[in-house]
mmCIF file of C-alpha atoms in Angstrom:
data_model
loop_
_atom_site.group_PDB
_atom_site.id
_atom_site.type_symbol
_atom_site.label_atom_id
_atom_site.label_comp_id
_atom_site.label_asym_id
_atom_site.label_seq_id
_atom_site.Cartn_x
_atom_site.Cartn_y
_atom_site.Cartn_z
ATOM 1 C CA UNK A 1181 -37.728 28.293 -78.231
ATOM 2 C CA UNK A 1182 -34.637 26.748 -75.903
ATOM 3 C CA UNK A 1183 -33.936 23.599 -77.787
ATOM 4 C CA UNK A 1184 -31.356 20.873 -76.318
ATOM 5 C CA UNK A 1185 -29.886 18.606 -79.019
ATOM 6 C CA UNK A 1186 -27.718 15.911 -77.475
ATOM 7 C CA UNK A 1187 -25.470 14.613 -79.826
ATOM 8 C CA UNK A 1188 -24.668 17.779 -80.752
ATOM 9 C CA UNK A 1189 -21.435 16.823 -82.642
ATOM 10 C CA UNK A 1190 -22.422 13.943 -84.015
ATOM 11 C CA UNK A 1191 -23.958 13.138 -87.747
ATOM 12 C CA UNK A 1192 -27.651 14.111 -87.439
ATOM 13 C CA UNK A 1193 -26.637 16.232 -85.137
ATOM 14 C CA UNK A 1194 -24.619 18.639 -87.048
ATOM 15 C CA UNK A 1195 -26.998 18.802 -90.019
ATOM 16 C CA UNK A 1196 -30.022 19.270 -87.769
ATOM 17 C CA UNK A 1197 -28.330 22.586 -85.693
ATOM 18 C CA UNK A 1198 -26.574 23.793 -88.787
ATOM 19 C CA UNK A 1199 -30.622 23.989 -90.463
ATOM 20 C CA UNK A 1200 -32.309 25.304 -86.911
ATOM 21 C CA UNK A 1201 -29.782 28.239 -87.643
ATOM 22 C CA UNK A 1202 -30.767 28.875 -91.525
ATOM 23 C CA UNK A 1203 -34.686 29.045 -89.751
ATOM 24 C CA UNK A 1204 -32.853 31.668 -87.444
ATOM 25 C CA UNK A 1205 -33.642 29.277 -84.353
ATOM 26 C CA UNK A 1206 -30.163 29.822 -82.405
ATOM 27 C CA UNK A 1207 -31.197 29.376 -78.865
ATOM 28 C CA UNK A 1208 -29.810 25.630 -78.820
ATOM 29 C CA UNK A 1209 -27.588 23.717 -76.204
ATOM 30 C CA UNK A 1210 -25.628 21.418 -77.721
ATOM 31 C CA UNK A 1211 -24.736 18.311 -75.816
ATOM 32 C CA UNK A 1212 -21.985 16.504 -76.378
ATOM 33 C CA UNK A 1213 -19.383 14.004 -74.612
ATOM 34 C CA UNK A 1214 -17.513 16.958 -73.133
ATOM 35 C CA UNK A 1215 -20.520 17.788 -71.335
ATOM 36 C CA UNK A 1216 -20.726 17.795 -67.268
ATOM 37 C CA UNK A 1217 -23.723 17.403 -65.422
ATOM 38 C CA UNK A 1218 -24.131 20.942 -64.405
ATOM 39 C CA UNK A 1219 -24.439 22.203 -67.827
ATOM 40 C CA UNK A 1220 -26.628 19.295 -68.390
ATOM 41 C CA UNK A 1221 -28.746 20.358 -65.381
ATOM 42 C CA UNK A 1222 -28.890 23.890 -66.513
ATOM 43 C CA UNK A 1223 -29.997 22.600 -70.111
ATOM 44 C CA UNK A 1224 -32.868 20.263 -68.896
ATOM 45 C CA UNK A 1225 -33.733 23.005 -66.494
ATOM 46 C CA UNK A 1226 -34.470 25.791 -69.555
ATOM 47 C CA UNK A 1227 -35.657 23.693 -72.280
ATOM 48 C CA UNK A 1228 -38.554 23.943 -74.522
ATOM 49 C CA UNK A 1229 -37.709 21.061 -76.874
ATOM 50 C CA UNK A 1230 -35.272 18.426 -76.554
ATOM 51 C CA UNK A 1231 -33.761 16.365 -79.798
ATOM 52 C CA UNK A 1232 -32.168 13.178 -77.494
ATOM 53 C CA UNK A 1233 -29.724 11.798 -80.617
ATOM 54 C CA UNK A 1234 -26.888 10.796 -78.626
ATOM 55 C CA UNK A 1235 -25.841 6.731 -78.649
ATOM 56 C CA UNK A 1236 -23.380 4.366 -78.953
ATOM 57 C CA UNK A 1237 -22.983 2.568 -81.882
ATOM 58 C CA UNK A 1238 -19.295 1.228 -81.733
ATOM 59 C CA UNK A 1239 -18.013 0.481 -78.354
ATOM 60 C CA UNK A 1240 -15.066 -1.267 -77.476
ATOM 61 C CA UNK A 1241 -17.566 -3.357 -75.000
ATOM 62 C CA UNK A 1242 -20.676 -4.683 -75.501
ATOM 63 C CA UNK A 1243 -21.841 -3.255 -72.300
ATOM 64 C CA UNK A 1244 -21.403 0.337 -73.295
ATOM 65 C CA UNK A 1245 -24.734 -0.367 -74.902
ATOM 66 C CA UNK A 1246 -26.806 -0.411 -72.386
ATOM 67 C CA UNK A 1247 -24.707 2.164 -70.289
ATOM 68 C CA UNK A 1248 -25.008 5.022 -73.278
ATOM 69 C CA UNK A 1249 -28.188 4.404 -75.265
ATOM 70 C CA UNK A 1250 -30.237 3.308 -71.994
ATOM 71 C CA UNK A 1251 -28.158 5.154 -68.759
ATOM 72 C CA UNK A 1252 -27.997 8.173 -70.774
ATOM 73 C CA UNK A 1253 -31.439 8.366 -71.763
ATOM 74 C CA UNK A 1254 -32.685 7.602 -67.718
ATOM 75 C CA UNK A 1255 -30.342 10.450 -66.918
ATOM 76 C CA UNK A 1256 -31.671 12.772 -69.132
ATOM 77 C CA UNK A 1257 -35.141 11.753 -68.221
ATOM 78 C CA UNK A 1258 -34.868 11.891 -64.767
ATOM 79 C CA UNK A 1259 -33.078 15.574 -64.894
ATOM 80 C CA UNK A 1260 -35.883 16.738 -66.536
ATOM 81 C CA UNK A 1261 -38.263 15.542 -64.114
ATOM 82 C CA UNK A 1262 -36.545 17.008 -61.582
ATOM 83 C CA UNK A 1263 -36.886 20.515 -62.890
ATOM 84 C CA UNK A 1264 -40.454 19.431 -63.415
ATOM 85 C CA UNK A 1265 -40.146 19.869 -67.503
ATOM 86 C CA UNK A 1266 -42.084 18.198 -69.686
ATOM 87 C CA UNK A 1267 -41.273 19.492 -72.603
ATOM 88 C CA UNK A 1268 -41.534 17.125 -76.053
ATOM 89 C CA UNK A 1269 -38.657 14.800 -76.318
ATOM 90 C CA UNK A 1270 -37.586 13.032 -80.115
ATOM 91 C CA UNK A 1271 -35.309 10.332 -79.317
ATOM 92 C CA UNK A 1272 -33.390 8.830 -82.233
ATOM 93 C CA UNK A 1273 -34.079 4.893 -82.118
ATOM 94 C CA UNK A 1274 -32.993 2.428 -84.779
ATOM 95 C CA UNK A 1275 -35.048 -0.714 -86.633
ATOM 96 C CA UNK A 1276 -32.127 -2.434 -84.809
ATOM 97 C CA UNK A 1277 -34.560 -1.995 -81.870
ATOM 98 C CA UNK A 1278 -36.874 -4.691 -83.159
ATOM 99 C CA UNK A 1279 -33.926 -7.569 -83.624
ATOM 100 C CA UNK A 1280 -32.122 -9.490 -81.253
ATOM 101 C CA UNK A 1281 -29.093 -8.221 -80.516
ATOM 102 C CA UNK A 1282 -27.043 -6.174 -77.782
ATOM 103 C CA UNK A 1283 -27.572 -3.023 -79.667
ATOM 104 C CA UNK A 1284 -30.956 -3.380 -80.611
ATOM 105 C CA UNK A 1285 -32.011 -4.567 -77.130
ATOM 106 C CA UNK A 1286 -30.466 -1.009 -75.655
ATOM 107 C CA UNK A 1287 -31.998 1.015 -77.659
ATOM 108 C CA UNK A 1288 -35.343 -0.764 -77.585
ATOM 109 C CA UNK A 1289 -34.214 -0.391 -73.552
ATOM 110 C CA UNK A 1290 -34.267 3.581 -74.177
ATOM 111 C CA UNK A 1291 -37.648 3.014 -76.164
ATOM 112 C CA UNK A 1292 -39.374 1.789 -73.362
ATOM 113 C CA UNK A 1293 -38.012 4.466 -71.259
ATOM 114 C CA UNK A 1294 -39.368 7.087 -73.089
ATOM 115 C CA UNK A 1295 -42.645 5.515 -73.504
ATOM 116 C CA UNK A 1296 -43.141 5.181 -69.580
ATOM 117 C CA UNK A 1297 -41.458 8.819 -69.110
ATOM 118 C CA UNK A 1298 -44.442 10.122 -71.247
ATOM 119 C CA UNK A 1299 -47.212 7.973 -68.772
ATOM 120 C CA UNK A 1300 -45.920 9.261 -65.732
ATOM 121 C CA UNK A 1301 -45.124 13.141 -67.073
ATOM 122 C CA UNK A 1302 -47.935 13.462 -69.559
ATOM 123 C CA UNK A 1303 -44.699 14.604 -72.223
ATOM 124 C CA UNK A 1304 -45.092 14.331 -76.355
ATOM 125 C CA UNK A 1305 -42.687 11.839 -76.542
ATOM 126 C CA UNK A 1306 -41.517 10.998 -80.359
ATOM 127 C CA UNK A 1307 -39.755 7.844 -81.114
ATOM 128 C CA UNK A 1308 -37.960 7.897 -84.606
ATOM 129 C CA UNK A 1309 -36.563 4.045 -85.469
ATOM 130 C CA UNK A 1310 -34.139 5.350 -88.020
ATOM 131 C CA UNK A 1311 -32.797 2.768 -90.790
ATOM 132 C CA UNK A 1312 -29.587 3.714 -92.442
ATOM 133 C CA UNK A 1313 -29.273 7.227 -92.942
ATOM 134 C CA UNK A 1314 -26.495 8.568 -95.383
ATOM 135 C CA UNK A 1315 -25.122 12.176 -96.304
ATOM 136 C CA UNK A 1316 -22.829 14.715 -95.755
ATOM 137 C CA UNK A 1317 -20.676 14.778 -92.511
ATOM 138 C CA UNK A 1318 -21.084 10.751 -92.179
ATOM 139 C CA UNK A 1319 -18.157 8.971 -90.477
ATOM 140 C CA UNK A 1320 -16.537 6.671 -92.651
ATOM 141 C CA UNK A 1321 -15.556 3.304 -91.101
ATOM 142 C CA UNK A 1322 -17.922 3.417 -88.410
ATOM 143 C CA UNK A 1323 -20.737 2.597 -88.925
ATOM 144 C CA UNK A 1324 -22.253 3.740 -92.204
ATOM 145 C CA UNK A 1325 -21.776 1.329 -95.481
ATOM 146 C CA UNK A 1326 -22.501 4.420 -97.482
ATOM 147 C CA UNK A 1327 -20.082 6.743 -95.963
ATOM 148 C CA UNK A 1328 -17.205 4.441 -95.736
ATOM 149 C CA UNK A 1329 -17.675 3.436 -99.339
ATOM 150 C CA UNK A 1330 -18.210 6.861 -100.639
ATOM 151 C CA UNK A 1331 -14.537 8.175 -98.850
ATOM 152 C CA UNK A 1332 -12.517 4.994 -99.647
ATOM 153 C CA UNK A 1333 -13.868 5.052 -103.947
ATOM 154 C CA UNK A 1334 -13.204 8.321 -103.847
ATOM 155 C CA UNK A 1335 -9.349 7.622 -102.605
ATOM 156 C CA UNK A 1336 -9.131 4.603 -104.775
ATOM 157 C CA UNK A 1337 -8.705 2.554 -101.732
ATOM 158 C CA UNK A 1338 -10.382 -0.690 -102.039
ATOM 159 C CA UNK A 1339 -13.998 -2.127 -100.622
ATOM 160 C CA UNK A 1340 -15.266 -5.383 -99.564
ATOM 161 C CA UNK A 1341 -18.950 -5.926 -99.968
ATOM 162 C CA UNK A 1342 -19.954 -9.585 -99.231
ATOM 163 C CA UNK A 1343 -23.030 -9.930 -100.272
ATOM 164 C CA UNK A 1344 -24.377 -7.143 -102.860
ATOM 165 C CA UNK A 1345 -27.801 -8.330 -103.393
ATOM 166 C CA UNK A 1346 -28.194 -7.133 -99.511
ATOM 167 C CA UNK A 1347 -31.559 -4.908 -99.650
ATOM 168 C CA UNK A 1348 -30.770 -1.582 -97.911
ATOM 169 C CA UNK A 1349 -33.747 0.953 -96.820
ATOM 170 C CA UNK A 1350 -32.280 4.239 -96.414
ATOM 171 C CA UNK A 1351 -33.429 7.775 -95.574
ATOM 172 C CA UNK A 1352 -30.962 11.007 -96.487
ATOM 173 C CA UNK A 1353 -29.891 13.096 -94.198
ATOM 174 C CA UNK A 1354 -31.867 16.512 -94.988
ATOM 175 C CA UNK A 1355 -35.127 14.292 -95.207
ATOM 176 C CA UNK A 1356 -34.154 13.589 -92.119
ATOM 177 C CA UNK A 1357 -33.529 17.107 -90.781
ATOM 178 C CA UNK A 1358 -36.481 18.045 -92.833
ATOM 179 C CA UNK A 1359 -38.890 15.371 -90.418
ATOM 180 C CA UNK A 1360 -37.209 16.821 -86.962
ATOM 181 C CA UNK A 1361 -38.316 20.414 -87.400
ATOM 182 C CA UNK A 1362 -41.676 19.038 -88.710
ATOM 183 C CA UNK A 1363 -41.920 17.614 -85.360
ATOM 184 C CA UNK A 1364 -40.667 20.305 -83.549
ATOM 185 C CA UNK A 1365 -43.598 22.820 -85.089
ATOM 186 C CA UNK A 1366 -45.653 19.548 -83.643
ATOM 187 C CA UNK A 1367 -46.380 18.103 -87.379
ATOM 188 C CA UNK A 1368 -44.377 15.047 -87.000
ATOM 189 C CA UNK A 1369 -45.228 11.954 -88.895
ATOM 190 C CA UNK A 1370 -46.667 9.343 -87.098
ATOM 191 C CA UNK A 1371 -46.187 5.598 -87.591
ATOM 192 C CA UNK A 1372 -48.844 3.895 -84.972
ATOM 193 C CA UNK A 1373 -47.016 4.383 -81.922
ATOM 194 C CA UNK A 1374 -43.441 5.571 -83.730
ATOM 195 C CA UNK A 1375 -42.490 8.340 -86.033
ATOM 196 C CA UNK A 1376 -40.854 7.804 -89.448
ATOM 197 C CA UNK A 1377 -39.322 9.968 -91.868
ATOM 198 C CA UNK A 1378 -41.433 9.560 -94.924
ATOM 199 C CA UNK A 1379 -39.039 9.193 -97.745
ATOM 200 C CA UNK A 1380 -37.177 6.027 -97.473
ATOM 201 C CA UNK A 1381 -34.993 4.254 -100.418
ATOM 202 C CA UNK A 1382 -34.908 0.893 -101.306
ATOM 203 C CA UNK A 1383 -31.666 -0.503 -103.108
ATOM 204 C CA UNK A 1384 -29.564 -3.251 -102.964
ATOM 205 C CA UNK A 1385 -25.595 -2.897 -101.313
ATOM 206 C CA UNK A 1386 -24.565 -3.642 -104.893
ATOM 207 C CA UNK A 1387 -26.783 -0.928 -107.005
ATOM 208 C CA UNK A 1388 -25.442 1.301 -104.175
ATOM 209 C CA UNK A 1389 -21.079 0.523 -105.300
ATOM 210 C CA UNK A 1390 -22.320 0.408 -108.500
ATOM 211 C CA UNK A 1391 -23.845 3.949 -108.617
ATOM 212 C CA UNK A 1392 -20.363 5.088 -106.347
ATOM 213 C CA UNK A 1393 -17.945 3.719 -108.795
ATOM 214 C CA UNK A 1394 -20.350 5.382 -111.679
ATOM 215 C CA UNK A 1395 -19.997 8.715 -110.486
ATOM 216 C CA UNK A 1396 -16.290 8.509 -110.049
ATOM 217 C CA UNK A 1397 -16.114 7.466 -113.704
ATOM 218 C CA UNK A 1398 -18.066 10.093 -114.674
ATOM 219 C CA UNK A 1399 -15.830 12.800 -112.792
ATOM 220 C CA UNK A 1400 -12.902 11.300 -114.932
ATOM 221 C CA UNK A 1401 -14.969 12.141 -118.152
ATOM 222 C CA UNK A 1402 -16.421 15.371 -117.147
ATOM 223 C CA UNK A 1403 -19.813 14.033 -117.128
ATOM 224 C CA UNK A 1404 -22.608 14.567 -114.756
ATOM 225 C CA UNK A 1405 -24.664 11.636 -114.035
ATOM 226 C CA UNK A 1406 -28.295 11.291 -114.718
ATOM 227 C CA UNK A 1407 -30.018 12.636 -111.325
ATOM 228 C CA UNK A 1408 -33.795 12.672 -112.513
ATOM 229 C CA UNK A 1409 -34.250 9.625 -109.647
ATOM 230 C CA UNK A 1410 -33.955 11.486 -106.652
ATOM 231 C CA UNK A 1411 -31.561 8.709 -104.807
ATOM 232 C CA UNK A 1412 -29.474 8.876 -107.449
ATOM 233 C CA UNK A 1413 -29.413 12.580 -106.861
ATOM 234 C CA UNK A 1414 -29.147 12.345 -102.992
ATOM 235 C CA UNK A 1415 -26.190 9.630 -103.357
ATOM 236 C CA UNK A 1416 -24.482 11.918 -105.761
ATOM 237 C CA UNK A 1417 -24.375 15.187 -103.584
ATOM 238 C CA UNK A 1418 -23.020 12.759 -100.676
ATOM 239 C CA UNK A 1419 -19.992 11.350 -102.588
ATOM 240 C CA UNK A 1420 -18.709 14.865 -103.758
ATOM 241 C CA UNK A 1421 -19.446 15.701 -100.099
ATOM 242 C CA UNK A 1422 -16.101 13.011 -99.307
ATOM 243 C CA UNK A 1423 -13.923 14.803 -102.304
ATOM 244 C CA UNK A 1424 -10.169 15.165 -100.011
ATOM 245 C CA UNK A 1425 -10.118 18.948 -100.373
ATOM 246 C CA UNK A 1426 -7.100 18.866 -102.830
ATOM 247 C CA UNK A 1427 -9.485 17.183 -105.307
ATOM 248 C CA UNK A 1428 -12.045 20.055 -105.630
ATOM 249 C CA UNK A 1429 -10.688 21.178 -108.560
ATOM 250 C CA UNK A 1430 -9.861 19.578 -111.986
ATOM 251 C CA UNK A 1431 -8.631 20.647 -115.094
ATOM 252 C CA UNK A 1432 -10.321 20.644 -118.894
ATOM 253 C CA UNK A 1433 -8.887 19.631 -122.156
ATOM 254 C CA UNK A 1434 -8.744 23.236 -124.453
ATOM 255 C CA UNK A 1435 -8.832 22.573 -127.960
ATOM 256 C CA UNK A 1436 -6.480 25.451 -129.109
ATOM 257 C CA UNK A 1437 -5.629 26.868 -132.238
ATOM 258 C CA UNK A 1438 -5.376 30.101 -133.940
ATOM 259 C CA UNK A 1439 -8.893 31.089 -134.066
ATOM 260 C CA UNK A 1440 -9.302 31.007 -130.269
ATOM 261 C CA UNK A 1441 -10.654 27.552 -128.162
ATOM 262 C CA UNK A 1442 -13.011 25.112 -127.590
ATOM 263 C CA UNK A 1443 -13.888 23.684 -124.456
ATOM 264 C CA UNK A 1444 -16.017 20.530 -123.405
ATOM 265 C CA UNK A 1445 -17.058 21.907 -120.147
ATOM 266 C CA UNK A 1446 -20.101 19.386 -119.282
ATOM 267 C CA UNK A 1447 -21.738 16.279 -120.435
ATOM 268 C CA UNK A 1448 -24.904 14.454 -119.740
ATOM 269 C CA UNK A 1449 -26.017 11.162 -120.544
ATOM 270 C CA UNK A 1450 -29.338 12.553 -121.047
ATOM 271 C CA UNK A 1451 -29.503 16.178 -121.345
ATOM 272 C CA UNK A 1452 -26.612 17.136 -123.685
ATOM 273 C CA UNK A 1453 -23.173 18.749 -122.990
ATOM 274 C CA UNK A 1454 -22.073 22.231 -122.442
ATOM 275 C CA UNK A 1455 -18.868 23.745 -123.818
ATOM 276 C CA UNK A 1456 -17.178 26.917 -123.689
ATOM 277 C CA UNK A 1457 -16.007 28.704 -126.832
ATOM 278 C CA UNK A 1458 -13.671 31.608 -127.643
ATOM 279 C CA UNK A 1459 -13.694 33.719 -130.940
ATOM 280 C CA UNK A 1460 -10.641 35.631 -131.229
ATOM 281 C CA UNK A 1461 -11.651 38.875 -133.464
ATOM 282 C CA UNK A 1462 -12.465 39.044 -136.764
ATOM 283 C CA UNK A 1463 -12.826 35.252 -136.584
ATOM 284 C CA UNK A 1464 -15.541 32.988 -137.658
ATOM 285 C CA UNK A 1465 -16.862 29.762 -136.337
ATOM 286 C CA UNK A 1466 -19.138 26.949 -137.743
ATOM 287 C CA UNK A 1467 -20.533 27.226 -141.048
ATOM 288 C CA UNK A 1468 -22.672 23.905 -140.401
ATOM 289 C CA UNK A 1469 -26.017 22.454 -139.720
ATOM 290 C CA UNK A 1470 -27.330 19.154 -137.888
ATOM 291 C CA UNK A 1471 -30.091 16.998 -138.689
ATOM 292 C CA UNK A 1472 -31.020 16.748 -135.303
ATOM 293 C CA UNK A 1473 -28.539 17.805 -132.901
ATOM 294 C CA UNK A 1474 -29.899 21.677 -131.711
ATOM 295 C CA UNK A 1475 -28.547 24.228 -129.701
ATOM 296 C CA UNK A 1476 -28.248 27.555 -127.379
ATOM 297 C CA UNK A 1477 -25.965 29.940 -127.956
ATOM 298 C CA UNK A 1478 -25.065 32.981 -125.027
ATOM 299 C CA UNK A 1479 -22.692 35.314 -125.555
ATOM 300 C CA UNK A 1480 -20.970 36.211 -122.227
ATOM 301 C CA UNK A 1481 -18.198 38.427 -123.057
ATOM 302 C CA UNK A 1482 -17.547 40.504 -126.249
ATOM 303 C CA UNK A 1483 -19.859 41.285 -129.125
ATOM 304 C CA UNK A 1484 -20.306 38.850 -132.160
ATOM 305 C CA UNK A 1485 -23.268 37.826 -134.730
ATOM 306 C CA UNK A 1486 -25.261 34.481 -135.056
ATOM 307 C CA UNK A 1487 -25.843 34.258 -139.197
ATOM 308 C CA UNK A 1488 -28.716 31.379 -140.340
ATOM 309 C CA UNK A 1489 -29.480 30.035 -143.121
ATOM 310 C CA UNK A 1490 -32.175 27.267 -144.155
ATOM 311 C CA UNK A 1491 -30.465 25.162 -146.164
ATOM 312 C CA UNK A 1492 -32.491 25.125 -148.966
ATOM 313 C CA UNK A 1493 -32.863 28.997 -148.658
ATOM 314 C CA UNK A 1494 -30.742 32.007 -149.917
ATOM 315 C CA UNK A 1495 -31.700 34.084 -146.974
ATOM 316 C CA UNK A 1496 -29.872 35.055 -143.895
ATOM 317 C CA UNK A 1497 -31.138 35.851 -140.350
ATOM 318 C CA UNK A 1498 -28.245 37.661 -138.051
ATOM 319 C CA UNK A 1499 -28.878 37.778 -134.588
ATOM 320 C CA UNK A 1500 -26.239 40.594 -133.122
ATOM 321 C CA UNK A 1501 -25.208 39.520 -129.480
ATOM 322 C CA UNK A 1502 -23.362 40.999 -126.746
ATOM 323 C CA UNK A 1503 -21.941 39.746 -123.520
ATOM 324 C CA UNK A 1504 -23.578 43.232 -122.263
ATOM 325 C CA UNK A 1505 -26.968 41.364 -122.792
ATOM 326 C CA UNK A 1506 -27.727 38.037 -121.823
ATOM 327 C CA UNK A 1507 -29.538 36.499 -124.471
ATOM 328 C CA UNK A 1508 -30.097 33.174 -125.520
ATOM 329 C CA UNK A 1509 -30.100 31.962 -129.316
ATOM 330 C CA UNK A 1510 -31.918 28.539 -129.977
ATOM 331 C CA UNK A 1511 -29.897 26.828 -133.005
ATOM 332 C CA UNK A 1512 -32.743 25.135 -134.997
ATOM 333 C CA UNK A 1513 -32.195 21.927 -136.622
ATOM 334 C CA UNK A 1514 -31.877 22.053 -140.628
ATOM 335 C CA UNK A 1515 -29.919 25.335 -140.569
ATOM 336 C CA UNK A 1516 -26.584 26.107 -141.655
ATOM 337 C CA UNK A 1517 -24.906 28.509 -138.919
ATOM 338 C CA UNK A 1518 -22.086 31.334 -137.568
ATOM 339 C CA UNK A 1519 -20.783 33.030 -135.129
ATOM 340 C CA UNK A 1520 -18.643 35.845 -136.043
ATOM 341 C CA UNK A 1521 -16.850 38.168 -133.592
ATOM 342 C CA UNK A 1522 -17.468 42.040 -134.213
ATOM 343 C CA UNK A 1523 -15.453 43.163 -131.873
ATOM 344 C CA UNK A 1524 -11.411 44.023 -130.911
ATOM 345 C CA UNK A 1525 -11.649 41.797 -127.606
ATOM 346 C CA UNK A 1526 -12.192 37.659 -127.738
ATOM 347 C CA UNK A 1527 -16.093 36.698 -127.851
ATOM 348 C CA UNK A 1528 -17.085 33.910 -125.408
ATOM 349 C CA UNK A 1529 -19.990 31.636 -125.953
ATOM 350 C CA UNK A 1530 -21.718 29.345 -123.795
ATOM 351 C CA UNK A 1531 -22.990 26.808 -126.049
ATOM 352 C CA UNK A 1532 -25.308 23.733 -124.655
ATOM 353 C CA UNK A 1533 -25.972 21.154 -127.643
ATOM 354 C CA UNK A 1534 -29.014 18.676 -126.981
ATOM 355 C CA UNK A 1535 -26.331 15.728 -127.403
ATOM 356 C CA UNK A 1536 -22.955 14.741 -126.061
ATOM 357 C CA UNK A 1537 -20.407 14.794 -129.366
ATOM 358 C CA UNK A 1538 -20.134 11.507 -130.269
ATOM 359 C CA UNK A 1539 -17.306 10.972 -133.027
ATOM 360 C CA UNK A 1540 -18.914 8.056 -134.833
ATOM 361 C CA UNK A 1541 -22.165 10.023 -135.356
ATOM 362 C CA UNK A 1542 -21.555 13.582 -135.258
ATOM 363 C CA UNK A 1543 -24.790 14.377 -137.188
ATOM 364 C CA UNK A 1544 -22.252 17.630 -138.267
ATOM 365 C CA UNK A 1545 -22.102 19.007 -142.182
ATOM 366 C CA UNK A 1546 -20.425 21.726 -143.443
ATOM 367 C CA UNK A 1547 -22.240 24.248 -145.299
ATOM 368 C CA UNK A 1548 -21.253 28.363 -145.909
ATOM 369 C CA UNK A 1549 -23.611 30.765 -144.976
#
């Protein structure tokens, strides 16, 4: 298929052509503001499918509405009719399109368009009226709450929210993407006489900073938030997405001495932590047990042992390990353990524990093998 995406450039835009591509769908035109007619022409002319997401959103005047969410839209339209193509067309409305303002009246202006287009032509015409949509590639300060709050927390440069018990309904950016190529295989999701994309979040402008300022604390501790509710998990992946590229990166605290390290490397409020731990040979490590707290041991590098022993026992399990075998040792509860490296080269151990340390309650007791 020969699919024109106007708005090539822009939000959706990008994230829709960048998936067509994974699908290995590369026969697109992109459309864009740089854009003459004659390529224009030649696009209407050839296409199969057209995804119509260009608009103005910020003008400097109001009437540059009308002129790009309505005159663009009639000149697309009526280039396609003149090649006599009447191929589908998705245009990308808003729910601004139901209210009264200058906005919303142009693109409920292209709406109508689109809907008489598709009476006179006889195209599948599919009307999307998008509420805020948030995620990667979003221009901050323009027009997206999410995006501009995401890159200015992330640069410690202060917000203004004026009302945070504003409720916001929100759809991400590869449900989004996700809907469009539905509709493109012709398995669109219809909404009476609109489309919708069927995953939509409800939260309040305040929940939203809240969540933002959350995960920035949490970068500072070297946690990872809780992302079992999928907005949560969604909002997460968009406010790394505004990390300024020096920020990538970030160093851990190494607990050093001469027995080799220990590293915090991750913690969850939910799920545990996982550390990093070097052995340096001939050394030995732990000779304790937990109540509760249990654990997983794998060896990535060098060769060591895992000793047990029941507490109230007098025998010993060793488990030999090997970073030349990936194997994972589950650290029961009740049993005093070791590691011990065999070898002449430093053992490292990835060790997840079901808990994040916590000093006051370390549920930690020393006991020899």
């Amino acid at each position: 298929m020969k699919i024109l995406v106007t708005g090539a450039k822009g939000f959706i835009g990008k994230n829709l052509i960048s998936e067509l591509k994974n699908r290995k769908i590369t026969d697109i035109f992109g459309c864009g503001r740089e854009t003459n007619y004659q390529q224009l022409d030649e696009y209407c002319q050839a296409a199969d499918f057209v995804f119509h997401l260009a608009g103005v959103n910020r003008p400097q005047e109001q009437s540059e509405f009308m002129e790009g969410n309505y005159g663009f839209t009639a000149t697309l339209l009526a280039t396609l009719k003149k090649h006599n193509n009447a191929c589908p067309v998705m245009l990308a409305s808003s729910t601004q399109a139901g209210r009264d303002n200058p906005y919303g009246a142009s693109k409920k202006a292209g709406e109508e368009l689109l809907f008489d287009y598709s009476k006179e032509t006889g195209a599948r015409v599919l009307i999307y009226r998008f509420p805020n949509v948030f995620g990667k590639w979003c221009k901050p300060n323009y027009n997206s709450a999410v995006a501009t709050f995401c890159h200015n927390i992330v640069r410690d440069i202060p917000i203004n929210v004026n009302d945070g018990s504003v409720l916001m309904n929100l759809v991400y950016i590869d449900d989004v993407v996700e809907e469009l190529i539905n509709a493109l295989a012709g398995k669109e999701n219809k909404a009476g006489i609109f489309c919708e994309v069927p995953v939509v979040h409800t939260i309040t402008l305040g929940d939203i900073v809240d969540l933002l300022y959350a995960f920035k604390k949490s970068r500072a501790e070297r946690s990872i938030p809780d992302l079992s509710a999928a907005f949560t998990k969604k909002l997460y992946s968009t406010y790394l997405s505004y990390l300024p590229e020096e920020q990538f990166g970030y160093e851990l605290k190494m607990n050093v001495d001469n027995r080799g390290s220990f590293t915090e490397f991750i913690k969850t409020p939910d799920r545990g932590q996982v550390s990093v731990n070097i052995s340096k040979p001939g050394i030995t490590k732990g000779n304790h047990w937990h109540h509760t707290k249990n654990e997983k041991f794998l060896v990535v590098s060098g060769k060591g042992v895992i000793r047990f022993r029941k507490i109230d026992s007098h025998k010993v399990l060793e488990y030999f390990v090997s970073g030349e075998k990936m194997e994972v040792v589950d650290i029961p509860p009740g049993y005093t353990h070791h590691i011990e490296n065999l070898g002449d080269t430093d053992l490292v151990t990835i060790m997840w524990a079901s808990e994040s340390f916590n000093p006051e309650k370390p549920d930690t007791y020393l006991l020899e093998i």
